[in-house]
C-alpha cells in the first residue's frame, strides 16, 4: 500500500471505512434513513455556514458540476465562465452540452482572478444568467478569492455557481458571506471519504430559477429538481447509496470535531511552499496558493514520471503529476483533509528530497528540515 499524498482521492481514516461496513436497511423504504440523509445534508449546510439546502447525489464531484449546469441552463442562456485553470475552463463544456452559450472570461493562469478587473468587465457587460467559478483549481493549485468575487457578480444580478470540491474544509468557505447560490463539493478531497459522492448546496434563488424554467431540465440523474420535496414525500428520486452515505457522515463528524482544521492546512501549506522555495525549487504559480495542494515545476533535465515512480517504488509515497496543458510539467503534493498532518508531510518531504538528489537535482538545503522548522 502506498501512502496517498495526492490532491484527491485522499487517505481514508479507519472510522470512515468501518462506518461503511455497518449493517444496511432499505434506504427507499426505511424512514430512519430519510432522517439520517436529511440530518447529514443539514450538517453539511451548517459546516458551510448557510441555511441553504444541501442534497447528496450518487456520483463523483463531476456529477455536481454537471447537475449545476443541467439544472440552471436553458437553450441560448449566456453564462459567464471564469477561467484561470483547467476546471475553470471546463465548465464551458457543461454549459454547451445543455444548450447554453458560454462566455469565457480567460485570464492569467498563474494568478488568481482580479476582482477589480472582473468588475471592470461587468460594467461593460453583465447580461449573464449565472457565472461559474472554481475555488481551488486543483491541476495548478490556484485559489480564487470567491468571498470577494461572488458578491461582485451578485451586485450585477448574476447567479453564482462555485466548484469548491478541492478547497472546502481546507480553505475557508462561508456560503452566506460569499453569497454563493450553488456550491459543489465531493467526497474524496479534503472531506477524506472514498470517491463516489458529490453534494450540492442551493439557494432559494436557484430553486426559483428552476421553477420558472420554460423548458424541462434535459436530464434525470443530473437534475436537482427531482430532489425537491423528497423529505415530505419520504421518497428519493433513485435508491441512495446507503453505505457511501454512512461513510460520508462519519467524515463530516470528523471535520466537525476538528476545530484546528483550517489552521493546520494553513501551517502545512505554508511550510511546504517555503521549504520547496528554500531548496531552490520553483512553485508553479506566481500567487494564489491553495493550502490544500502545492504544485511545483519539474526541474530541468528531469522527467515528472521519474520523480513519481521513485517516490512510489522506493519511498512508498504517491504524489501526482497533472493533466491537460500541465501534463508532465509539474508535480503536485496533496496536503488536504487527512493527508494534512505533520507526520505524513515530513515523510513526504524527506522522500522527495532523496528522490530529487538521486535524480541529480541540486538542492540548496534540506526539504525535510525546512519543512519541520517552518511547520510548528
Ligand atoms: C476533483 C475535482 C472535481 C471532481 O472531479 P472527479 O473527477 O469527479 O474527481 C471537480 N472539481 C475540482 C476542482 C476537483 O479538484
Short mmCIF file of N, CA and C and ligand atoms in Angstrom, two decimals, residues 7 60-62 65 87 134 136-138 163 165-166 188-189, ligand 1:
data_model
loop_
_atom_site.label_atom_id
_atom_site.label_comp_id
_atom_site.label_asym_id
_atom_site.label_seq_id
_atom_site.Cartn_x
_atom_site.Cartn_y
_atom_site.Cartn_z
N UNK A 7 -3.72 15.07 -4.45
CA UNK A 7 -4.79 16.05 -4.18
C UNK A 7 -6.16 15.47 -4.52
N UNK A 60 -19.60 11.04 -8.56
CA UNK A 60 -18.40 11.78 -8.20
C UNK A 60 -18.61 13.29 -8.37
N UNK A 61 -17.61 14.08 -7.91
CA UNK A 61 -17.66 15.54 -8.00
C UNK A 61 -18.16 16.07 -9.33
N UNK A 62 -17.76 15.42 -10.39
CA UNK A 62 -18.15 15.87 -11.73
C UNK A 62 -19.67 15.90 -11.88
N UNK A 65 -21.03 19.24 -10.75
CA UNK A 65 -20.81 20.32 -11.72
C UNK A 65 -21.80 20.20 -12.87
N UNK A 87 -10.19 23.32 -14.59
CA UNK A 87 -11.59 23.15 -14.20
C UNK A 87 -12.42 24.40 -14.51
N UNK A 134 -14.19 28.55 -9.97
CA UNK A 134 -13.57 27.44 -9.25
C UNK A 134 -12.82 28.02 -8.05
N UNK A 136 -10.67 26.25 -5.71
CA UNK A 136 -9.28 25.81 -5.92
C UNK A 136 -9.23 25.04 -7.22
N UNK A 137 -8.49 25.56 -8.21
CA UNK A 137 -8.34 24.83 -9.48
C UNK A 137 -7.17 23.86 -9.30
N UNK A 138 -7.51 22.62 -8.99
CA UNK A 138 -6.56 21.62 -8.48
C UNK A 138 -5.36 21.31 -9.38
N UNK A 163 -17.40 25.75 -7.82
CA UNK A 163 -16.82 24.43 -7.61
C UNK A 163 -15.78 24.57 -6.50
N UNK A 165 -14.82 21.78 -4.77
CA UNK A 165 -14.57 20.36 -4.48
C UNK A 165 -13.24 20.17 -3.75
N UNK A 166 -12.18 20.87 -4.20
CA UNK A 166 -10.86 20.61 -3.61
C UNK A 166 -10.41 21.72 -2.66
N UNK A 188 -14.12 12.90 -1.96
CA UNK A 188 -12.77 12.33 -1.93
C UNK A 188 -11.63 13.34 -1.88
N UNK A 189 -11.94 14.62 -1.60
CA UNK A 189 -10.85 15.60 -1.50
C UNK A 189 -10.64 15.88 -0.01
C1 LIG B 1 -11.57 16.53 -8.09
C2 LIG B 1 -12.26 17.72 -8.59
C3 LIG B 1 -13.54 17.61 -9.14
C4 LIG B 1 -14.25 16.31 -9.29
O1 LIG B 1 -13.59 15.52 -10.24
P1 LIG B 1 -13.70 13.94 -10.19
O2 LIG B 1 -13.09 13.51 -11.47
O3 LIG B 1 -15.13 13.63 -10.08
O4 LIG B 1 -12.91 13.52 -9.00
C5 LIG B 1 -14.15 18.77 -9.55
N1 LIG B 1 -13.55 19.97 -9.44
C6 LIG B 1 -12.32 20.11 -8.91
C7 LIG B 1 -11.71 21.47 -8.80
C8 LIG B 1 -11.64 18.98 -8.47
O5 LIG B 1 -10.42 19.10 -7.94
#
